[in-house]
Each structure stands twice: as C-alpha cells, then as structure tokens.
Short mmCIF file of C-alpha atoms in Angstrom, two decimals:
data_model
loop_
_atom_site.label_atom_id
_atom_site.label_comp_id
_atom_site.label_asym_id
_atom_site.label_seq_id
_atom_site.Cartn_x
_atom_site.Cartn_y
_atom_site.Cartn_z
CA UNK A 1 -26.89 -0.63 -22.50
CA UNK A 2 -24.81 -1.72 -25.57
CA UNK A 3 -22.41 -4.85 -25.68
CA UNK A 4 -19.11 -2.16 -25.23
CA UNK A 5 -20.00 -0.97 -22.06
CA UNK A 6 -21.72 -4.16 -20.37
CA UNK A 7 -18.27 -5.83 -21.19
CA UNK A 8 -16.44 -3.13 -19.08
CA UNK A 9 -18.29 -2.38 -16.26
CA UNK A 10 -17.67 -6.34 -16.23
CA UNK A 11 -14.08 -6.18 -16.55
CA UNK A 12 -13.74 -3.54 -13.77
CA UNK A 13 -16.15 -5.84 -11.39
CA UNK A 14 -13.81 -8.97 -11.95
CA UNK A 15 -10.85 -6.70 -11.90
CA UNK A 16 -12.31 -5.63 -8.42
CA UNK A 17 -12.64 -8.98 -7.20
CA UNK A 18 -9.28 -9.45 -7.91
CA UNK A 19 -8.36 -6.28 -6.31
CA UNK A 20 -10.04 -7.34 -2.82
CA UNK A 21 -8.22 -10.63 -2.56
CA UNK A 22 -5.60 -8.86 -2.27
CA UNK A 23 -6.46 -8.46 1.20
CA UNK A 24 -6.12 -12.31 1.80
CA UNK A 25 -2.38 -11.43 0.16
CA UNK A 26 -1.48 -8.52 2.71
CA UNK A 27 -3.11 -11.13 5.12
CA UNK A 28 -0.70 -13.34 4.73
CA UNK A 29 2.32 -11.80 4.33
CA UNK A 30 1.96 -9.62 7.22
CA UNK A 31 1.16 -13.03 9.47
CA UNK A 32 4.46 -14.96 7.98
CA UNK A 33 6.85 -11.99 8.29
CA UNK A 34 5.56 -11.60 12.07
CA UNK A 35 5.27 -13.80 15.36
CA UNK A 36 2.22 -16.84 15.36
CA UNK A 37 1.31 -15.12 18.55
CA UNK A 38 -0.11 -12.59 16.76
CA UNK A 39 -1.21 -14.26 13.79
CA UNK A 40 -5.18 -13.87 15.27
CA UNK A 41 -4.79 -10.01 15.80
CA UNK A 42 -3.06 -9.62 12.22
CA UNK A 43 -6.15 -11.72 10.37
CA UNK A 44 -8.58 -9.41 12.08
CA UNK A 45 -6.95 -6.27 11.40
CA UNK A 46 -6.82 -6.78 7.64
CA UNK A 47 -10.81 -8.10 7.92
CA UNK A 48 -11.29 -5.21 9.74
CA UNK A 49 -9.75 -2.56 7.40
CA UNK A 50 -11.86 -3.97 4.62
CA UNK A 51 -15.79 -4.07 6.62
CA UNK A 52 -14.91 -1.10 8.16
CA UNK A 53 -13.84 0.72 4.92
CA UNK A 54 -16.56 -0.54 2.65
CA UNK A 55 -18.81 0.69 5.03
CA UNK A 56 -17.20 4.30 5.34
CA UNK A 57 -16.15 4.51 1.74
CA UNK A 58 -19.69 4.27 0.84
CA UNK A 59 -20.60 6.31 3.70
CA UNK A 60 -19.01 9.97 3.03
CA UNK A 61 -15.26 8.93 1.31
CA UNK A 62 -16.44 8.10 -2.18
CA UNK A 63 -18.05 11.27 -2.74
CA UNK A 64 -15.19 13.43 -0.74
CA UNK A 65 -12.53 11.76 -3.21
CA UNK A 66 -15.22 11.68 -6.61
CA UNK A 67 -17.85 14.42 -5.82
CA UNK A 68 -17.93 17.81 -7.88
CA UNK A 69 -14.48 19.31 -6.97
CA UNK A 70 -14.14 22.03 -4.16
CA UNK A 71 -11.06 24.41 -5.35
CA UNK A 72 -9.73 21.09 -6.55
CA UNK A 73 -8.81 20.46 -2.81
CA UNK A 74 -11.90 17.89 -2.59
CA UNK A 75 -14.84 16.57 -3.90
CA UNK A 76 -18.75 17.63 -2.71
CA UNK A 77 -19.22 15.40 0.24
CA UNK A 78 -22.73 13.48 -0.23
CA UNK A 79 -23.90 10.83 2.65
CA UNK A 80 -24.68 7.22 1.16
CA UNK A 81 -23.35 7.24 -2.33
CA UNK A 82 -26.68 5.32 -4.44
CA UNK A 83 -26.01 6.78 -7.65
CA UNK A 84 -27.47 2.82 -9.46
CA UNK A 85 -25.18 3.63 -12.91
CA UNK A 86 -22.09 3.72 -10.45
CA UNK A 87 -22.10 1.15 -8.36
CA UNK A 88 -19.03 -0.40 -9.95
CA UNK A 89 -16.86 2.33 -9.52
CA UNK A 90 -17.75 2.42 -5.97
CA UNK A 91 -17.28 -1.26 -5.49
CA UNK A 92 -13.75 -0.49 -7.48
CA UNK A 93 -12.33 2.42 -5.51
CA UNK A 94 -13.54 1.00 -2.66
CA UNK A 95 -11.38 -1.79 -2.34
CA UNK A 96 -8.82 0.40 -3.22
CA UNK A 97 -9.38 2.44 -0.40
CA UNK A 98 -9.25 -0.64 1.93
CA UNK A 99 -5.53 -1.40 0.19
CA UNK A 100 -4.46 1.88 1.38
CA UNK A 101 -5.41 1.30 5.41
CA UNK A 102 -4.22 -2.10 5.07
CA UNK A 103 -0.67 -1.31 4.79
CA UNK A 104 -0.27 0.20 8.10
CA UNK A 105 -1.40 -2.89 9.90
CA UNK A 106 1.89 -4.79 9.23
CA UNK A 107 4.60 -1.82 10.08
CA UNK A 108 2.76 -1.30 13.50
CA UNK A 109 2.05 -5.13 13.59
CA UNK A 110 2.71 -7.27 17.36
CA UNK A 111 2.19 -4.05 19.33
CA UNK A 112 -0.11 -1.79 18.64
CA UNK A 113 -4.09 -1.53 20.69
CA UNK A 114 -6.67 -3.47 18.46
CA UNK A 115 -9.16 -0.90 19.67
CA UNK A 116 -6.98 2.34 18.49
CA UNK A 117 -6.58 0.79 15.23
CA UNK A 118 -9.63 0.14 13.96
CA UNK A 119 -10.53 4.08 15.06
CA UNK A 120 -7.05 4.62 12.72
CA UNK A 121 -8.47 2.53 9.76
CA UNK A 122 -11.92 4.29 9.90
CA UNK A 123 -10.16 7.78 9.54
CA UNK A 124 -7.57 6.31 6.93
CA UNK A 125 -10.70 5.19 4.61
CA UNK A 126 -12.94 8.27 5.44
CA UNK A 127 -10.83 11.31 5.46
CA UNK A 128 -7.14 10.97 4.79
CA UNK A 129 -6.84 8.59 1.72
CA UNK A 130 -9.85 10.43 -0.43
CA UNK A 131 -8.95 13.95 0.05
CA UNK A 132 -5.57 13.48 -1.12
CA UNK A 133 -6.71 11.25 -3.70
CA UNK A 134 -9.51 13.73 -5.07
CA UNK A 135 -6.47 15.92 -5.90
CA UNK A 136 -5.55 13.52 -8.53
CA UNK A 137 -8.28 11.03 -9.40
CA UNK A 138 -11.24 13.54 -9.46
CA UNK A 139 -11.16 15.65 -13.07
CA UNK A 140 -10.99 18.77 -10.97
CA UNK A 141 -8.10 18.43 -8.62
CA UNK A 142 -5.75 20.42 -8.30
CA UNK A 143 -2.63 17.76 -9.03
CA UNK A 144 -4.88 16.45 -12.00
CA UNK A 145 -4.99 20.15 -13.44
CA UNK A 146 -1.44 20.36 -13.47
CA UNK A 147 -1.28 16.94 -15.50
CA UNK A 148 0.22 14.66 -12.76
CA UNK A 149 0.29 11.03 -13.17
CA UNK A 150 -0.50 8.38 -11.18
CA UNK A 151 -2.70 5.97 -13.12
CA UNK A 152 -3.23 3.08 -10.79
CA UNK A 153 -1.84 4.60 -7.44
CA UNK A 154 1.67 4.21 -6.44
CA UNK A 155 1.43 7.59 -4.77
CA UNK A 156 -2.49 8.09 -4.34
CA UNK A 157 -2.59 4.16 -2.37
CA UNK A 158 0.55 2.99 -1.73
CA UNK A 159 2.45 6.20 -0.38
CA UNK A 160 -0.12 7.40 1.21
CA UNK A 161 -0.31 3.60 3.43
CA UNK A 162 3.25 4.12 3.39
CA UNK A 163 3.93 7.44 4.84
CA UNK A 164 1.12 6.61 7.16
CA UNK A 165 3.07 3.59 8.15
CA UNK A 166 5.80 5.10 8.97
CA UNK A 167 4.68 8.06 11.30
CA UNK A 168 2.16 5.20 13.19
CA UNK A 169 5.47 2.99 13.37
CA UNK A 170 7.68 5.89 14.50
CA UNK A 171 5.01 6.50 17.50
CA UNK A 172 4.23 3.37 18.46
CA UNK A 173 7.75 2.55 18.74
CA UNK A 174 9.46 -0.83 18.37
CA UNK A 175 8.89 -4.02 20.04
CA UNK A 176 10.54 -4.92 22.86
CA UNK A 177 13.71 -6.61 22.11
CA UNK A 178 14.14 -5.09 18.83
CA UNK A 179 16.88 -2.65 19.32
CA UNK A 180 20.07 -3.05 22.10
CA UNK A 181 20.84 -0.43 24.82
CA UNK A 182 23.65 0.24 22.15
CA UNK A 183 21.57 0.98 19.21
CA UNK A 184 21.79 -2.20 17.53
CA UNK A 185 19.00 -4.16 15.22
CA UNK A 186 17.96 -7.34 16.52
CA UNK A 187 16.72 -9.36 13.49
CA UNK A 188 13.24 -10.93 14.72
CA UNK A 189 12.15 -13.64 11.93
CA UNK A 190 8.55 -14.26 11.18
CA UNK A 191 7.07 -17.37 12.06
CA UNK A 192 6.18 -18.43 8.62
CA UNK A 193 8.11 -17.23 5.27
CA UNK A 194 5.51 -20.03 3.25
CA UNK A 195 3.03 -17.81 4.39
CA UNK A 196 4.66 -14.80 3.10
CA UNK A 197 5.71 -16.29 0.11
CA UNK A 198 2.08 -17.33 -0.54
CA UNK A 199 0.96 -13.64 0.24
CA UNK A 200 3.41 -12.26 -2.34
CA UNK A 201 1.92 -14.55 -5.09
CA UNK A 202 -1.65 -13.80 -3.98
CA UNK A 203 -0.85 -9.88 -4.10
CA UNK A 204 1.13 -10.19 -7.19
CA UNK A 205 -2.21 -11.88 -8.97
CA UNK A 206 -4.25 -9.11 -7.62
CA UNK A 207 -1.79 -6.62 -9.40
CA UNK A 208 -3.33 -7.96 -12.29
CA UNK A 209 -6.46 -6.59 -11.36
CA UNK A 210 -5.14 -3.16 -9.58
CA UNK A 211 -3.28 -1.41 -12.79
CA UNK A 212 -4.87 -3.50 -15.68
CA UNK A 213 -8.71 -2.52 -14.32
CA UNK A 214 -7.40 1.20 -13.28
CA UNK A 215 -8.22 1.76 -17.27
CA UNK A 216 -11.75 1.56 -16.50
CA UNK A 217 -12.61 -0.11 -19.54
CA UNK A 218 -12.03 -3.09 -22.27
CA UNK A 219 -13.87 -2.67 -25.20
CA UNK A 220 -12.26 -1.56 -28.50
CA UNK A 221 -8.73 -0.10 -28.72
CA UNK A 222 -8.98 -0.35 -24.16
CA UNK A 223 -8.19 -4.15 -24.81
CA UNK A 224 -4.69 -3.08 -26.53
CA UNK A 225 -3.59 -1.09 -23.44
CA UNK A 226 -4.95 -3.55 -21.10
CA UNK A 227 -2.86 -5.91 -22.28
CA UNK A 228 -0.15 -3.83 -22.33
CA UNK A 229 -0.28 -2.71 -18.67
CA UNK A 230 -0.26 -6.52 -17.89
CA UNK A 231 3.20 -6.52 -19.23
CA UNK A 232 4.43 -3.75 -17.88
CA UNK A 233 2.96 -4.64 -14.43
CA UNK A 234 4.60 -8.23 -15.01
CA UNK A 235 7.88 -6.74 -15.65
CA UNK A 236 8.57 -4.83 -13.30
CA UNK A 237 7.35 -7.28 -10.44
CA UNK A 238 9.80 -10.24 -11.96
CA UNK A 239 12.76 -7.44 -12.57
CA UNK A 240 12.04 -6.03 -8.65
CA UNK A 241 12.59 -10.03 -7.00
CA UNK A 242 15.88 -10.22 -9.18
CA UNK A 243 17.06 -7.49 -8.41
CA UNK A 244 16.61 -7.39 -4.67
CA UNK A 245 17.84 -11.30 -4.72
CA UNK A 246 21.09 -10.38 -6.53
CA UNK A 247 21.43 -6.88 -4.39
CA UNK A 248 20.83 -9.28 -1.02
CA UNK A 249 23.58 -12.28 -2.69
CA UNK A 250 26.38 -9.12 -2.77
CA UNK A 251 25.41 -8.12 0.81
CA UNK A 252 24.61 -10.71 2.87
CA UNK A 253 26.73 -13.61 0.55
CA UNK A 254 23.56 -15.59 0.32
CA UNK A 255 20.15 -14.78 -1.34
CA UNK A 256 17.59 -13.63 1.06
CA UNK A 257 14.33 -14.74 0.92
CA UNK A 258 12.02 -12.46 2.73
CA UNK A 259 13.87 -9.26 0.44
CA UNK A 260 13.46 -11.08 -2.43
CA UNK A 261 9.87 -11.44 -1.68
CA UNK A 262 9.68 -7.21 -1.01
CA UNK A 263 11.68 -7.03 -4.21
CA UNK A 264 8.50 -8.11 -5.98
CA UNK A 265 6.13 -6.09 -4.40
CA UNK A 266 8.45 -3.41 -4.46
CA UNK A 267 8.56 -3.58 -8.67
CA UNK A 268 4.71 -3.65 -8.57
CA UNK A 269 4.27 -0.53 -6.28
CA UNK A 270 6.38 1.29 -8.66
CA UNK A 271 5.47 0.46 -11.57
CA UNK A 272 1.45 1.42 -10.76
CA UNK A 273 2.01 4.58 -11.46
CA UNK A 274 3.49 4.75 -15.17
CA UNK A 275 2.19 1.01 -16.07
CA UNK A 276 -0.04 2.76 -19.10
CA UNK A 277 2.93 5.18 -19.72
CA UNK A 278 6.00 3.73 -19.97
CA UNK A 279 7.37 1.00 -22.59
CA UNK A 280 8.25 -2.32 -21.24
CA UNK A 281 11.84 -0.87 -21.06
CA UNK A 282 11.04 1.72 -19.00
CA UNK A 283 9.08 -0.97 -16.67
CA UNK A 284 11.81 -3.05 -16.69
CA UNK A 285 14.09 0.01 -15.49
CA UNK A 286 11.38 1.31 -13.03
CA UNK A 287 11.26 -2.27 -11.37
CA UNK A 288 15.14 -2.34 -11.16
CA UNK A 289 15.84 0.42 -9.68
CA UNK A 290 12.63 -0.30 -6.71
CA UNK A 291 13.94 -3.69 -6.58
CA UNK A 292 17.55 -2.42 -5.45
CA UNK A 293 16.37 0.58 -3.63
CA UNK A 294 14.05 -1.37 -1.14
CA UNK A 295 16.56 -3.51 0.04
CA UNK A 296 18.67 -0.24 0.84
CA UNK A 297 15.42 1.56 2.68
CA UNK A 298 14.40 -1.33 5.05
CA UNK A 299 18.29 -1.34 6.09
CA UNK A 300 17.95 2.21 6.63
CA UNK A 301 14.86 2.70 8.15
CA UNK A 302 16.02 -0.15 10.49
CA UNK A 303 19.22 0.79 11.84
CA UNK A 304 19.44 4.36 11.15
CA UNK A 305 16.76 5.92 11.49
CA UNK A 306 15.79 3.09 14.39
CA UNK A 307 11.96 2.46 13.15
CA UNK A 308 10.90 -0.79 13.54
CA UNK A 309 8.71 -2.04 10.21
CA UNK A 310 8.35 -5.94 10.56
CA UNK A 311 6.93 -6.16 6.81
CA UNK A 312 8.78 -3.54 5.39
CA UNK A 313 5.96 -1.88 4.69
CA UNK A 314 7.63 2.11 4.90
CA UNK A 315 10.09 0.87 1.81
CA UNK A 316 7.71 -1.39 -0.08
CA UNK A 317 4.74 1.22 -0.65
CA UNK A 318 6.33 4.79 0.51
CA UNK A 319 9.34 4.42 -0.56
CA UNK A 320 8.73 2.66 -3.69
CA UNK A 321 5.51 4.21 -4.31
CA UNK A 322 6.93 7.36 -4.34
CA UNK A 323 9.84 6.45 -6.17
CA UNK A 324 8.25 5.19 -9.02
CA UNK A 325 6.02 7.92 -9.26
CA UNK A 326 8.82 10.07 -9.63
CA UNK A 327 10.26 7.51 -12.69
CA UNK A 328 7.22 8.44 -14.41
CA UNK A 329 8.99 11.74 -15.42
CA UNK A 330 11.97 9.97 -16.75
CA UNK A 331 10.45 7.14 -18.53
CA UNK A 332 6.50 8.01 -19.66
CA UNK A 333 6.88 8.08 -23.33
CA UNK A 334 4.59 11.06 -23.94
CA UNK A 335 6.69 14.17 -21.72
CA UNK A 336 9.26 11.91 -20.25
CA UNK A 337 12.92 13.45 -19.83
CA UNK A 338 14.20 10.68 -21.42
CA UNK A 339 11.73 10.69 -24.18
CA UNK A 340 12.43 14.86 -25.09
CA UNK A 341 10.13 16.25 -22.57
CA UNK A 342 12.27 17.83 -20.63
CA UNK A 343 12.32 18.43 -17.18
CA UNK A 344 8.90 19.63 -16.90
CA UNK A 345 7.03 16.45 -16.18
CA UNK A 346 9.94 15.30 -13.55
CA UNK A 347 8.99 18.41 -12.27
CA UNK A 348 5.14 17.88 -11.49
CA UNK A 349 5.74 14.22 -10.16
CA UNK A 350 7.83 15.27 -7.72
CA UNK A 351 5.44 18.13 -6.64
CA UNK A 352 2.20 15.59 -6.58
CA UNK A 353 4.51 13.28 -4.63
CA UNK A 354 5.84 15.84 -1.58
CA UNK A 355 2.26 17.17 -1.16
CA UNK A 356 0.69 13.81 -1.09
CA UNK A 357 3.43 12.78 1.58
CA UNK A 358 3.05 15.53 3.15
CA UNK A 359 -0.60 15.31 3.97
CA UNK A 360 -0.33 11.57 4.42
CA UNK A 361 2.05 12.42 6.99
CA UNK A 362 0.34 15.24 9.16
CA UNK A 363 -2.62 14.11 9.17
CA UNK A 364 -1.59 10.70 10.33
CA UNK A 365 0.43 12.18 12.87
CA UNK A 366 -2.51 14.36 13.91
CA UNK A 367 -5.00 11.55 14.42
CA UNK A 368 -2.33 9.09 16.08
CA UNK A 369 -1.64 12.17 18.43
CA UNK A 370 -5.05 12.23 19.47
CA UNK A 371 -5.56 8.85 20.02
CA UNK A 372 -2.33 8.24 21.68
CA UNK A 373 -3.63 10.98 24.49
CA UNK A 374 -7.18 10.51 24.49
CA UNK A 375 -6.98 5.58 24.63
CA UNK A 376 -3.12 5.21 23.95
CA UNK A 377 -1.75 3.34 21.02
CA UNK A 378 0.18 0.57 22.49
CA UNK A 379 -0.66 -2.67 24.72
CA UNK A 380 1.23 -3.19 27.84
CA UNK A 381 4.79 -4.98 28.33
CA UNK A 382 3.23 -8.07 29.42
CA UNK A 383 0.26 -8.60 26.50
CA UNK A 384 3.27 -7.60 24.34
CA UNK A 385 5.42 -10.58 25.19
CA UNK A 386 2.28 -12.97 25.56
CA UNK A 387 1.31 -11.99 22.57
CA UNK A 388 -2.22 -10.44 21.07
CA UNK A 389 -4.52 -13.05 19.92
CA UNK A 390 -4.23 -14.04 23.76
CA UNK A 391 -5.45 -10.48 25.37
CA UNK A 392 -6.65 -8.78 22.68
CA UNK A 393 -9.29 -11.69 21.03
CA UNK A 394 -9.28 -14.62 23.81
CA UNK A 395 -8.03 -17.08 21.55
CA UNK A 396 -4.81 -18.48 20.02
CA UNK A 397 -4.73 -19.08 15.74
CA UNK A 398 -2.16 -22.11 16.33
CA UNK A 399 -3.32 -24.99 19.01
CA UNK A 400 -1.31 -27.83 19.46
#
C-alpha cells in the first residue's frame, strides 16, 4: 500500500472517530433540552442506538445500502460484511448509520417504552436508513443515476432521522401537560441548557469529521477540497446560530438560547449536502436561510400542527435536511440555477428529497404500527410523571 492511500484510509478512520462522538453530542443535548428524570433513559437510548447499530450495520445493512445494486432500489444483501480492504468504510458508514437512529430518540424523548425503541433503532439501522440510502450512495442507485446530490447526508441521514421523528412523535403523542384542553403549547424547559450547549459544541466538532471525511480521501488535490468543505461546513453552522438568535430577538424581544443553539445545528444539517458544491457564499446563504427557517418549523410543528418535539429534532434534521438539499439546486456551482443551470438540477433535488421522505415516512409508520399493536409504544401515566430512569432502569442519574 503506497503513502497516498495509507494517509486516507487514515483520515476517514479519525474522521470516523470524530463522527461517533457525535453521539456523546446528541447525548447531551437531548438530556439538557429534556427533564433530569429522564436523563438515565436518554443516555441509554443514544448508547443503545450506537451497539445496537454497529452490530446490525455490520450484520446485513452495510451490504443492503453498498452491495452490487438491485434495479438501483438496493444493494446485494450479504450476512457479516469481512471484506479486510474495507473495513474503514464500514467503520465510516457505520457510525453514520447510528446518527440517523439517534435522532428519533430526542423528539419521542420522556415518553416513549425503552423496550419498543430499541426494536425501532434495530429496524432504523438495518432496513430503513440503507435502502434509501443505497439509492444515492451506492454507484447504481437509482437517485445516483439521475445525478442527485447529497454528499455528506442532509437528506440520506438527517431527513431520513427526521421524518422518522416526526411520524414516531406524531404516534406517540405528547407528554402529558404539554398541550391545554384549548389547544395551547405549554413551554416545558429542559433541565440543563449547559448541557445542551455543550452537546451543540460537541456535535458541531464532529461536523468536522461528518462532511470533511464524506470525501473519502486526503491525498493530493483531496486535501484542497477538504479544506474547503471545512469552510463551508463552518459557515453555515456560525451563519445558522445568528440567524436564529436575531430571528428569536424580533420575536420573542430577547435572544433565545435553546433556538440559537438549533440555529447551529440547523446551518450544519443543511449545509451537508452541498458542502463540496457550493462556494462559501452559497454556504453562507444555505445556513441563513436554515437558521431562520428552523425557528419558524419548531413554532409550527408545535402549535399548529400540535406535535410535541422536545429537541426540535423534526425542524433541525427534516426540515433542514431537506431544505438544504433542495439549496443544492440553487447554489452548487456546477448545474446550480443560480450558477446557469437551469432548473434542471432544482428539479432532481427535490425528486431525491420527496422519495426519500416518503419512504422514511411509511416505513416508519409501518414498523411503529406494528409495534404499537403487537408491545405498545408508550409507558403509563404514572411512570410518565415519575419519570423513566425510575421504572424503566431502577436508578436515578441525579442523587442528592
């Protein structure tokens, strides 16, 4: 093996790393935006998504999303991926793959059976993430073939979590006190916004890893995009918190800190898509317009549409994921309408990004249908309002 290519199956190891401590970062902003009571059940769920999806990924899901394409629908399924030369882009989409389970823990967070979602999580990592994924990720999909783009995921992880989140929050249904017999949003503050805060910054690190190692590679002429994907990543994460902050200061008269913190992440998910496609104008403009939107979806998701998402979760990575997907049409340099491409390119995003949802959504729906009849999906009234570490592990995080 020649210098080149030990140096980047390095760099996509560390960027790997990088990637999985992100999971520490979902970890903790999903415990500060909710309850301490539930702290416990919130830490194991995120451990959870990632043992149990390492385990499945490697199982049957790397080779359904990578294997030799099927009518570009899905890849060859194989059972216990050992190809030795590959092992690093297993260990790479495979914490991926956790990412995309772990964002439904937080929008169906302080209510929702411990035992129902870890069946959930396997079926998110194993079936539901790398079919959809193969359409755009393996050379023979069928989104691929029609030159979709999606380099680091804001549609093929984040939307897909999102759109997941929203159908498993929609059927869980909120938490008790959360909406008035009138219809009315009760605001119910997480325990710990440091924690949060801490989660963003952890997660926004671990963007450094997610779009920067989705080139694969760092050796020659790779190290000039690299670097330019760690601007455009950068960018669009510091443009998102400014703009939600400012957007939040008009609204509410004072900044607020918990949508300033979703303004980052909200920058980020949209940027993944185009982050080796745009300019660092068109970042800037992809993370501005996320920024402002996700403020305007968690208001709307909350008191319109009446689904209760304690992290925000349904904005942050469906929303935004899809959103900036979509940018990728107006801003990629090469095809872009802004850039003389014409419409043609808008056109394709928006295709890749309904029949992702779509699919995200039924067959989330389907599986949380199932297990709603077959174990139920939510814990009693009283375990509820005692809270889950309590009932669910036997054990309390915080003890006086």
């Amino acid at each position: 093996m020649d210098t080149n290519a030990v140096l980047d199956l390095m760099w996509v190891l560390i960027c790997g790393i990088l990637v999985f401590f992100m999971q520490a970062g979902f970890t903790l902003v999903e415990a500060g935006f909710t309850r301490s009571k539930n702290t416990g059940n919130i830490i194991m769920k995120n451990l959870m998504d990632f043992c149990i999806g390492s385990i499945a990924f490697w199982v049957i899901g790397y080779s359904l999303m990578y294997g030799d394409s099927i009518g570009g629908l899905i890849g060859t399924p194989s059972l216990l991926f050992d190809s030795a030369a590959d092992m690093h882009s297993l260990f790479f989409q495979t914490v991926f793959a956790a990412t995309a389970a772990t964002i439904v823990s937080g929008a169906i967070a302080e209510r929702t059976k411990f035992t129902t979602y870890l069946i959930f999580s396997l079926l998110m990592t194993l079936v539901i993430y790398p079919i959809s994924g193969s359409w755009v990720w393996n050379g023979g999909g069928w989104l691929a073939g029609m030159g979709f783009t999606d380099f680091a995921g804001s549609t093929v992880v984040h939307s897909v979590g999102g759109w997941a989140s929203l159908v498993a929050a929609a059927m869980v249904g909120p938490r008790i006190g959360k909406y008035n017999a009138d219809g009315t949003s009760n605001a119910i503050p997480g325990h710990n916004i440091m924690l949060g805060a801490l989660g963003v910054f952890v997660l926004w690190m671990g963007w450094f890893g997610f779009n920067p190692g989705s080139q694969l590679a760092i050796s020659g002429d790779n190290a000039i995009a690299v670097a330019g994907i760690f601007i455009t990543t950068n960018l669009a994460g510091a443009i998102g918190a400014l703009a939600a902050m400012f957007v939040t200061w008009i609204i509410y008269k004072k900044p607020d800190i918990s949508m300033t913190l979703n303004g980052v992440l909200a920058g980020l998910v949209g940027v993944t898509a185009g982050c080796a496609a745009v300019s660092p104008m068109g970042a800037f403009w992809i993370g501005l317009i996320c920024g402002i939107a996700v403020v305007f979806s968690i208001e709307f998701i909350d008191k319109k549409l009446k689904i209760d998402d304690p992290v925000g979760a349904v904005s942050v990575h469906g929303v935004c994921g899809a959103l900036g997907t979509i940018l990728v049409g107006v801003f990629a340099t090469d095809g872009g309408l802004l850039y003389g491409g014409g419409f043609d390119k808008l056109i394709v995003q928006i295709t890749g990004v309904v029949a992702i949802g779509a699919w995200a959504m039924t067959a989330s729906f389907v599986v949380l249908f199932i297990l709603k009849k077959v174990m139920g999906i939510r814990v009693t009234k009283e375990e509820e309002i005692d809270g889950l570490d309590i009932h669910e592990h036997g054990s309390n995080v915080y003890n006086d």
